[in-house]
Short mmCIF file of C-alpha atoms in Angstrom, two decimals:
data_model
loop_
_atom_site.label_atom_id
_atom_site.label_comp_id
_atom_site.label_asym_id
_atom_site.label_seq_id
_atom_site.Cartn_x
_atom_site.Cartn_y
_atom_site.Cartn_z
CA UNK B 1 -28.45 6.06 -10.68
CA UNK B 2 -27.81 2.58 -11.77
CA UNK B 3 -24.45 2.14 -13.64
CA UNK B 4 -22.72 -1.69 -15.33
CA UNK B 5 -19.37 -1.94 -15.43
CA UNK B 6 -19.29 -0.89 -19.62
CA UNK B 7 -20.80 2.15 -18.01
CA UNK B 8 -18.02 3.18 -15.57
CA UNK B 9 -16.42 6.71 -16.04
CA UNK B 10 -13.04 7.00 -16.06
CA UNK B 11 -11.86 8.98 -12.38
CA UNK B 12 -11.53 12.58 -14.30
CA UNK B 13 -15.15 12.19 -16.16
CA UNK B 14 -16.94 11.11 -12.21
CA UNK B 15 -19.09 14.10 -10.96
CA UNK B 16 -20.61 12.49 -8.20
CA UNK B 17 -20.17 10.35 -5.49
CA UNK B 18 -22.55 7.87 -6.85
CA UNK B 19 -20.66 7.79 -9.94
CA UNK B 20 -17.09 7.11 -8.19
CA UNK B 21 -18.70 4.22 -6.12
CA UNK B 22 -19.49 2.63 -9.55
CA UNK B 23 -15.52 2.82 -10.81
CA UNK B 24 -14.43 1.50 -7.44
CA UNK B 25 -17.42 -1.00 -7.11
CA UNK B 26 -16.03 -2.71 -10.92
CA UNK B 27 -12.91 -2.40 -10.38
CA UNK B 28 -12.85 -4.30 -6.73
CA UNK B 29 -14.58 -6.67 -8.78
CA UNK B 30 -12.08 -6.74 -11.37
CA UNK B 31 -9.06 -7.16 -8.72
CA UNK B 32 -10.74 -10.17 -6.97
CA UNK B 33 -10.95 -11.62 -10.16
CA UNK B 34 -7.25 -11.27 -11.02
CA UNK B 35 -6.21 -12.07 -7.69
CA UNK B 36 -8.10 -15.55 -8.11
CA UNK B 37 -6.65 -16.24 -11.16
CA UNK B 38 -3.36 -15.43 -9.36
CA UNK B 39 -4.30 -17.84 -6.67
CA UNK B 40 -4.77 -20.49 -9.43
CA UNK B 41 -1.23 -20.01 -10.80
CA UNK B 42 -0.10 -20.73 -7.06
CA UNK B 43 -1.97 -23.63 -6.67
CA UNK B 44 -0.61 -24.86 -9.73
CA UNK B 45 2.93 -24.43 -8.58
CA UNK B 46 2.34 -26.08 -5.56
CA UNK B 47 0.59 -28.88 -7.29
CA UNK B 48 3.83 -29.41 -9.60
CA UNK B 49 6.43 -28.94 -6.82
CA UNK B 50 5.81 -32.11 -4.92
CA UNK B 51 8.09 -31.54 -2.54
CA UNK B 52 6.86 -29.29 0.04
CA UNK B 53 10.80 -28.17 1.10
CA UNK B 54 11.35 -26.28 -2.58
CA UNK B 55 7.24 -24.96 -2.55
CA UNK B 56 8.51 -22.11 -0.96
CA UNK B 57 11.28 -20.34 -3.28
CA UNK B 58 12.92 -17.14 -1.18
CA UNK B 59 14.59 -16.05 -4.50
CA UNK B 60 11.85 -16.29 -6.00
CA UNK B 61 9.27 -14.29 -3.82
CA UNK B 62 11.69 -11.28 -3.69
CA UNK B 63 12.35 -11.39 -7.19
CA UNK B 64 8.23 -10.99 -7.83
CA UNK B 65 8.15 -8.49 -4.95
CA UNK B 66 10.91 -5.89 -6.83
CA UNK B 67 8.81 -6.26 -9.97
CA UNK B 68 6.06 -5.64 -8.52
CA UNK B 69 7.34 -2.51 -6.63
CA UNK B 70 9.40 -1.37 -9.85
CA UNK B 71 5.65 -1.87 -11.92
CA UNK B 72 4.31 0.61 -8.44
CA UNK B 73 6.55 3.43 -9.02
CA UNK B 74 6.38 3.27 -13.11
CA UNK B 75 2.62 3.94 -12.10
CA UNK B 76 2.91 6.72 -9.87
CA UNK B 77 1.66 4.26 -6.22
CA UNK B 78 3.27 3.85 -3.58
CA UNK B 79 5.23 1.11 -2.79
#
């Protein structure tokens, strides 16, 4: 069975194997797509903090990391 990404089932419709690989097949594709985009936002920061002593924010990172563990829970994953 051949499936695109417009074709992928949502987890409850999948009845076979086959047709889970396809949702997790697009939607690794999907993730490394964000995740570059992400990248890009990071190499922008680092491009527009010259100074390489404030490129790394403390504050900043743990501020992203409880957001992004608050957005975890509101979605039923684990932390």
């Amino acid at each position: 069975m051949n499936f695109t990404t417009d074709e992928r089932l949502s987890p409850a419709e999948c009845k076979t194997m086959a047709e889970v690989r396809v949702g997790v097949d697009a939607l690794d594709r999907l993730l490394v797509a964000i995740l570059a985009e992400r990248q890009g936002y990071m190499d922008a920061a680092a491009r527009i903090k010259t100074d390489r002593n404030v490129v790394r924010d403390e504050a900043r990172i743990e501020d992203v990391v409880s957001k992004v563990k608050a957005c975890a829970r509101k979605a039923g994953l684990s932390e």
